[in-house]
PDB file of C-alpha atoms in Angstrom:
ATOM      1  CA  SER A 288      54.367   8.839  64.958  1.00  0.00           C
ATOM      2  CA  VAL A 289      54.624  12.597  64.337  1.00  0.00           C
ATOM      3  CA  ALA A 290      57.733  14.598  65.261  1.00  0.00           C
ATOM      4  CA  TYR A 291      56.386  18.162  64.955  1.00  0.00           C
ATOM      5  CA  TYR A 292      53.012  19.215  66.298  1.00  0.00           C
ATOM      6  CA  SER A 293      51.575  21.841  68.617  1.00  0.00           C
ATOM      7  CA  TYR A 294      48.449  22.612  70.550  1.00  0.00           C
ATOM      8  CA  ILE A 295      46.717  25.875  69.684  1.00  0.00           C
ATOM      9  CA  THR A 296      43.612  27.718  70.812  1.00  0.00           C
ATOM     10  CA  GLY A 297      40.861  27.817  68.214  1.00  0.00           C
ATOM     11  CA  PHE A 298      38.798  30.856  67.284  1.00  0.00           C
ATOM     12  CA  ARG A 299      36.085  29.967  69.803  1.00  0.00           C
ATOM     13  CA  GLY A 300      38.528  29.075  72.571  1.00  0.00           C
ATOM     14  CA  SER A 301      38.674  25.322  72.037  1.00  0.00           C
ATOM     15  CA  ARG A 302      41.915  23.369  72.067  1.00  0.00           C
ATOM     16  CA  LYS A 303      43.164  22.213  68.680  1.00  0.00           C
ATOM     17  CA  LEU A 304      46.001  19.994  67.545  1.00  0.00           C
ATOM     18  CA  LYS A 305      48.103  21.482  64.726  1.00  0.00           C
ATOM     19  CA  ILE A 306      50.144  19.150  62.518  1.00  0.00           C
ATOM     20  CA  GLY A 307      51.831  20.900  59.616  1.00  0.00           C
ATOM     21  CA  GLU A 308      49.268  23.110  57.898  1.00  0.00           C
ATOM     22  CA  PHE A 309      46.260  21.148  59.156  1.00  0.00           C
ATOM     23  CA  SER A 310      44.257  21.529  62.378  1.00  0.00           C
ATOM     24  CA  PHE A 311      42.375  18.820  64.270  1.00  0.00           C
ATOM     25  CA  THR A 312      39.602  19.147  66.843  1.00  0.00           C
ATOM     26  CA  ARG A 313      39.110  16.820  69.790  1.00  0.00           C
ATOM     27  CA  ASN A 314      36.531  14.162  69.055  1.00  0.00           C
ATOM     28  CA  LYS A 315      36.524  12.093  72.255  1.00  0.00           C
ATOM     29  CA  THR A 316      38.712  10.965  75.146  1.00  0.00           C
ATOM     30  CA  SER A 317      38.937   7.397  76.372  1.00  0.00           C
ATOM     31  CA  GLY A 318      41.337   6.565  79.181  1.00  0.00           C
ATOM     32  CA  LEU A 319      44.754   7.950  78.258  1.00  0.00           C
ATOM     33  CA  LYS A 320      43.910   8.362  74.565  1.00  0.00           C
ATOM     34  CA  THR A 321      42.370  11.364  72.833  1.00  0.00           C
ATOM     35  CA  TYR A 322      40.860  11.028  69.376  1.00  0.00           C
ATOM     36  CA  TRP A 323      41.042  13.974  66.965  1.00  0.00           C
ATOM     37  CA  SER A 324      39.365  14.584  63.613  1.00  0.00           C
ATOM     38  CA  CYS A 325      40.209  17.099  60.927  1.00  0.00           C
ATOM     39  CA  ALA A 326      38.867  20.563  61.757  1.00  0.00           C
ATOM     40  CA  ARG A 327      37.338  20.645  58.259  1.00  0.00           C
ATOM     41  CA  ALA A 328      35.653  17.238  58.560  1.00  0.00           C
ATOM     42  CA  GLY A 329      32.156  18.723  58.622  1.00  0.00           C
ATOM     43  CA  VAL A 330      32.658  21.067  55.680  1.00  0.00           C
ATOM     44  CA  HIS A 331      34.665  18.778  53.382  1.00  0.00           C
ATOM     45  CA  LYS A 332      33.745  15.364  54.824  1.00  0.00           C
ATOM     46  CA  CYS A 333      37.472  14.858  55.460  1.00  0.00           C
ATOM     47  CA  LYS A 334      38.368  11.503  57.028  1.00  0.00           C
ATOM     48  CA  ALA A 335      41.806  12.480  58.415  1.00  0.00           C
ATOM     49  CA  ARG A 336      42.170  11.236  62.018  1.00  0.00           C
ATOM     50  CA  VAL A 337      44.826  11.384  64.755  1.00  0.00           C
ATOM     51  CA  VAL A 338      45.158   9.703  68.152  1.00  0.00           C
ATOM     52  CA  THR A 339      47.223  11.129  71.018  1.00  0.00           C
ATOM     53  CA  ALA A 340      48.238   9.282  74.166  1.00  0.00           C
ATOM     54  CA  GLN A 341      48.886  11.466  77.226  1.00  0.00           C
ATOM     55  CA  ASP A 342      49.148  14.565  74.977  1.00  0.00           C
ATOM     56  CA  HIS A 343      52.586  13.654  73.629  1.00  0.00           C
ATOM     57  CA  ASP A 344      52.505  10.398  71.646  1.00  0.00           C
ATOM     58  CA  VAL A 345      50.836  11.350  68.348  1.00  0.00           C
ATOM     59  CA  THR A 346      49.757   8.647  65.874  1.00  0.00           C
ATOM     60  CA  ILE A 347      48.137   9.395  62.515  1.00  0.00           C
ATOM     61  CA  LYS A 348      45.322   6.937  61.843  1.00  0.00           C
ATOM     62  CA  CYS A 349      44.269   8.393  58.492  1.00  0.00           C
ATOM     63  CA  GLY A 350      46.600  11.017  57.027  1.00  0.00           C
ATOM     64  CA  GLN A 351      44.824  11.729  53.750  1.00  0.00           C
ATOM     65  CA  HIS A 352      42.986  15.053  53.586  1.00  0.00           C
ATOM     66  CA  ASN A 353      40.592  15.651  50.699  1.00  0.00           C
ATOM     67  CA  HIS A 354      41.096  19.450  50.720  1.00  0.00           C
ATOM     68  CA  PRO A 355      43.994  21.926  50.714  1.00  0.00           C
ATOM     69  CA  PRO A 356      45.336  23.284  54.038  1.00  0.00           C
ATOM     70  CA  TYR A 357      43.887  26.483  55.489  1.00  0.00           C
TER      71      TYR A 357
END
């Protein structure tokens, strides 16, 4: 579980999840859970993933990024 996170608005107006120096974009929503992938997944093939439940319970599924923060 993550103690410090925030929701921000991305450059194009989309909602992003910010954890530390890294941003995540919403991948899909299923029931009460939302699945997020690293915002740099397409560029760097980063596998970092996060799951949120009801927008407040944040669980890191894969915390390893293969690139520096932006």
